[in-house]
Amino acid sequence: MGVAEVGSYQIVALQGAASSVIQELLGNFAVRLADAGLRVSGVIESSADKTKPCKAMMLRSLDDNRLFSISQDLGPGSQACNLDPEGLVLACAAVQQSIARGTDVVILSKFGKQEAAGGGLADAFGSAISAGLPVITAVSPAMMSEWQNYTDGLAEYVPAGVARHADWLTDWSRRVMTSRECA
């Protein structure tokens, strides 16, 4: 898909930059969309508490700025994945509740291994897509095959460099909202 066609899909996956850069873009999108009068729901990765002995991961709700811890303290020296599935379940449930209350756009931090296996934020993705809501997320190259299977080819891939331009988001949101009003 060429850059000229960007904005024609309701499901957008950002790629081509470090996770922290993409999460910042997602947060900026949320602010700009809300400033344009749209109701924005979802979660994005938030800065971790650097004082903790292990890598502390958090998701921040775009509805109310609530923080969800998605990491567990496995103790010093642990090399295992410290992802806390319970924290993901709580964050996912909060997004689903927001979708049920009514929203215009859903922004989800990423589609990763947990989502590909049917966990993590998978139910939030499913709720948003089933409701016909526009979704913006991030997908790493390692998860492309799983993402393509999940979205059945209905997602658009946007390089982070393109997504940095305010015109891209304005055009995309205008097209998506117009298509929803005509449906």
Tab-separated table of N, CA and C in Angstrom, residues 115-179:
chain	number	residue	atom	x	y	z
A	115	GLU	N	-1.336	-11.449	22.762
A	115	GLU	CA	-2.537	-11.253	21.951
A	115	GLU	C	-2.650	-12.335	20.880
A	116	ALA	N	-1.530	-12.700	20.277
A	116	ALA	CA	-1.542	-13.743	19.247
A	116	ALA	C	-2.023	-15.074	19.811
A	117	ALA	N	-1.764	-15.292	21.110
A	117	ALA	CA	-2.196	-16.530	21.771
A	117	ALA	C	-3.612	-16.409	22.342
A	118	GLY	N	-4.273	-15.273	22.094
A	118	GLY	CA	-5.639	-15.086	22.578
A	118	GLY	C	-5.732	-14.438	23.940
A	119	GLY	N	-4.606	-14.018	24.505
A	119	GLY	CA	-4.598	-13.373	25.821
A	119	GLY	C	-4.286	-11.900	25.695
A	120	GLY	N	-3.718	-11.349	26.761
A	120	GLY	CA	-3.335	-9.943	26.749
A	120	GLY	C	-4.509	-9.039	26.425
A	121	LEU	N	-4.338	-8.198	25.428
A	121	LEU	CA	-5.374	-7.255	25.016
A	121	LEU	C	-6.222	-7.786	23.863
A	122	ALA	N	-6.139	-9.087	23.581
A	122	ALA	CA	-6.864	-9.661	22.439
A	122	ALA	C	-8.358	-9.383	22.501
A	123	ASP	N	-8.957	-9.504	23.670
A	123	ASP	CA	-10.396	-9.258	23.772
A	123	ASP	C	-10.735	-7.789	23.527
A	124	ALA	N	-9.849	-6.883	23.900
A	124	ALA	CA	-10.073	-5.458	23.621
A	124	ALA	C	-9.990	-5.203	22.116
A	125	PHE	N	-8.998	-5.812	21.451
A	125	PHE	CA	-8.932	-5.713	19.992
A	125	PHE	C	-10.231	-6.235	19.388
A	126	GLY	N	-10.657	-7.413	19.835
A	126	GLY	CA	-11.875	-8.025	19.309
A	126	GLY	C	-13.103	-7.165	19.529
A	127	SER	N	-13.236	-6.585	20.713
A	127	SER	CA	-14.387	-5.725	21.014
A	127	SER	C	-14.404	-4.497	20.108
A	128	ALA	N	-13.249	-3.883	19.929
A	128	ALA	CA	-13.169	-2.687	19.089
A	128	ALA	C	-13.486	-3.016	17.636
A	129	ILE	N	-12.904	-4.086	17.133
A	129	ILE	CA	-13.124	-4.468	15.741
A	129	ILE	C	-14.576	-4.873	15.526
A	130	SER	N	-15.146	-5.642	16.451
A	130	SER	CA	-16.551	-6.061	16.344
A	130	SER	C	-17.496	-4.866	16.361
A	131	ALA	N	-17.130	-3.828	17.109
A	131	ALA	CA	-17.962	-2.623	17.191
A	131	ALA	C	-17.745	-1.696	15.990
A	132	GLY	N	-16.827	-2.074	15.100
A	132	GLY	CA	-16.548	-1.251	13.931
A	132	GLY	C	-15.768	0.012	14.241
A	133	LEU	N	-15.062	-0.003	15.367
A	133	LEU	CA	-14.304	1.177	15.778
A	133	LEU	C	-12.923	1.204	15.135
A	134	PRO	N	-12.424	2.388	14.827
A	134	PRO	CA	-11.058	2.492	14.342
A	134	PRO	C	-10.074	2.115	15.446
A	135	VAL	N	-9.024	1.403	15.066
A	135	VAL	CA	-8.020	0.925	16.017
A	135	VAL	C	-6.641	1.337	15.520
A	136	ILE	N	-5.842	1.879	16.431
A	136	ILE	CA	-4.437	2.174	16.138
A	136	ILE	C	-3.607	1.394	17.151
A	137	THR	N	-2.578	0.701	16.658
A	137	THR	CA	-1.728	-0.106	17.533
A	137	THR	C	-0.320	-0.159	16.962
A	138	ALA	N	0.510	-0.972	17.563
A	138	ALA	CA	1.861	-1.237	17.074
A	138	ALA	C	2.010	-2.741	16.912
A	139	VAL	N	2.751	-3.142	15.894
A	139	VAL	CA	3.023	-4.563	15.658
A	139	VAL	C	4.487	-4.688	15.253
A	140	SER	N	5.221	-5.529	15.977
A	140	SER	CA	6.630	-5.724	15.634
A	140	SER	C	6.732	-6.629	14.409
A	141	PRO	N	7.820	-6.519	13.662
A	141	PRO	CA	7.998	-7.391	12.500
A	141	PRO	C	7.897	-8.876	12.859
A	142	ALA	N	8.324	-9.250	14.058
A	142	ALA	CA	8.269	-10.660	14.474
A	142	ALA	C	6.841	-11.178	14.595
A	143	MET	N	5.867	-10.288	14.750
A	143	MET	CA	4.472	-10.699	14.941
A	143	MET	C	3.611	-10.458	13.704
A	144	MET	N	4.223	-10.107	12.587
A	144	MET	CA	3.467	-9.756	11.380
A	144	MET	C	2.556	-10.876	10.896
A	145	SER	N	3.059	-12.080	10.839
A	145	SER	CA	2.247	-13.194	10.349
A	145	SER	C	1.013	-13.400	11.223
A	146	GLU	N	1.216	-13.377	12.530
A	146	GLU	CA	0.099	-13.547	13.465
A	146	GLU	C	-0.899	-12.402	13.340
A	147	TRP	N	-0.400	-11.169	13.171
A	147	TRP	CA	-1.253	-9.997	13.025
A	147	TRP	C	-2.076	-10.098	11.739
A	148	GLN	N	-1.437	-10.498	10.650
A	148	GLN	CA	-2.155	-10.641	9.384
A	148	GLN	C	-3.253	-11.690	9.499
A	149	ASN	N	-2.959	-12.789	10.185
A	149	ASN	CA	-3.990	-13.803	10.405
A	149	ASN	C	-5.120	-13.255	11.265
A	150	TYR	N	-4.778	-12.522	12.311
A	150	TYR	CA	-5.773	-11.985	13.242
A	150	TYR	C	-6.698	-10.986	12.551
A	151	THR	N	-6.125	-10.095	11.736
A	151	THR	CA	-6.922	-9.044	11.099
A	151	THR	C	-7.442	-9.450	9.727
A	152	ASP	N	-7.085	-10.634	9.277
A	152	ASP	CA	-7.565	-11.152	7.992
A	152	ASP	C	-7.299	-10.169	6.846
A	153	GLY	N	-6.150	-9.509	6.904
A	153	GLY	CA	-5.772	-8.595	5.832
A	153	GLY	C	-6.489	-7.253	5.858
A	154	LEU	N	-7.207	-6.946	6.918
A	154	LEU	CA	-7.984	-5.706	6.984
A	154	LEU	C	-7.248	-4.565	7.676
A	155	ALA	N	-5.951	-4.741	7.897
A	155	ALA	CA	-5.171	-3.704	8.574
A	155	ALA	C	-4.205	-3.041	7.606
A	156	GLU	N	-3.910	-1.817	7.904
A	156	GLU	CA	-2.961	-1.035	7.134
A	156	GLU	C	-1.692	-0.875	7.972
A	157	TYR	N	-0.541	-0.880	7.331
A	157	TYR	CA	0.740	-0.717	8.015
A	157	TYR	C	1.276	0.663	7.684
A	158	VAL	N	1.607	1.403	8.710
A	158	VAL	CA	2.075	2.766	8.515
A	158	VAL	C	3.443	2.910	9.172
A	159	PRO	N	4.454	3.310	8.405
A	159	PRO	CA	5.767	3.540	9.003
A	159	PRO	C	5.687	4.674	10.023
A	160	ALA	N	6.393	4.531	11.116
A	160	ALA	CA	6.375	5.550	12.167
A	160	ALA	C	6.769	6.914	11.611
A	161	GLY	N	7.667	6.938	10.632
A	161	GLY	CA	8.075	8.213	10.035
A	161	GLY	C	6.919	8.939	9.379
A	162	VAL	N	6.027	8.205	8.719
A	162	VAL	CA	4.833	8.799	8.112
A	162	VAL	C	3.864	9.229	9.205
A	163	ALA	N	3.702	8.375	10.209
A	163	ALA	CA	2.742	8.638	11.280
A	163	ALA	C	3.125	9.853	12.114
A	164	ARG	N	4.386	10.249	12.071
A	164	ARG	CA	4.819	11.420	12.844
A	164	ARG	C	4.203	12.710	12.303
A	165	HIS	N	3.779	12.690	11.059
A	165	HIS	CA	3.253	13.900	10.439
A	165	HIS	C	1.800	14.110	10.842
A	166	ALA	N	1.510	15.282	11.344
A	166	ALA	CA	0.157	15.595	11.811
A	166	ALA	C	-0.869	15.403	10.698
A	167	ASP	N	-0.478	15.672	9.462
A	167	ASP	CA	-1.419	15.528	8.353
A	167	ASP	C	-1.904	14.094	8.214
A	168	TRP	N	-1.015	13.121	8.472
A	168	TRP	CA	-1.423	11.726	8.353
A	168	TRP	C	-2.563	11.422	9.311
A	169	LEU	N	-2.417	11.769	10.569
A	169	LEU	CA	-3.447	11.468	11.566
A	169	LEU	C	-4.735	12.225	11.269
A	170	THR	N	-4.617	13.479	10.877
A	170	THR	CA	-5.806	14.267	10.554
A	170	THR	C	-6.557	13.633	9.396
A	171	ASP	N	-5.842	13.283	8.334
A	171	ASP	CA	-6.481	12.650	7.177
A	171	ASP	C	-7.106	11.318	7.547
A	172	TRP	N	-6.360	10.500	8.284
A	172	TRP	CA	-6.871	9.180	8.669
A	172	TRP	C	-8.133	9.310	9.507
A	173	SER	N	-8.100	10.145	10.544
A	173	SER	CA	-9.258	10.254	11.434
A	173	SER	C	-10.454	10.841	10.698
A	174	ARG	N	-10.241	11.785	9.819
A	174	ARG	CA	-11.341	12.371	9.046
A	174	ARG	C	-11.985	11.305	8.151
A	175	ARG	N	-11.174	10.518	7.457
A	175	ARG	CA	-11.718	9.479	6.574
A	175	ARG	C	-12.465	8.411	7.352
A	176	VAL	N	-11.893	8.007	8.466
A	176	VAL	CA	-12.532	6.965	9.272
A	176	VAL	C	-13.856	7.461	9.827
A	177	MET	N	-13.879	8.664	10.366
A	177	MET	CA	-15.113	9.181	10.954
A	177	MET	C	-16.170	9.408	9.874
A	178	THR	N	-15.761	9.870	8.693
A	178	THR	CA	-16.708	10.053	7.596
A	178	THR	C	-17.292	8.719	7.168
A	179	SER	N	-16.453	7.685	7.069
A	179	SER	CA	-16.957	6.370	6.658
A	179	SER	C	-17.895	5.795	7.707
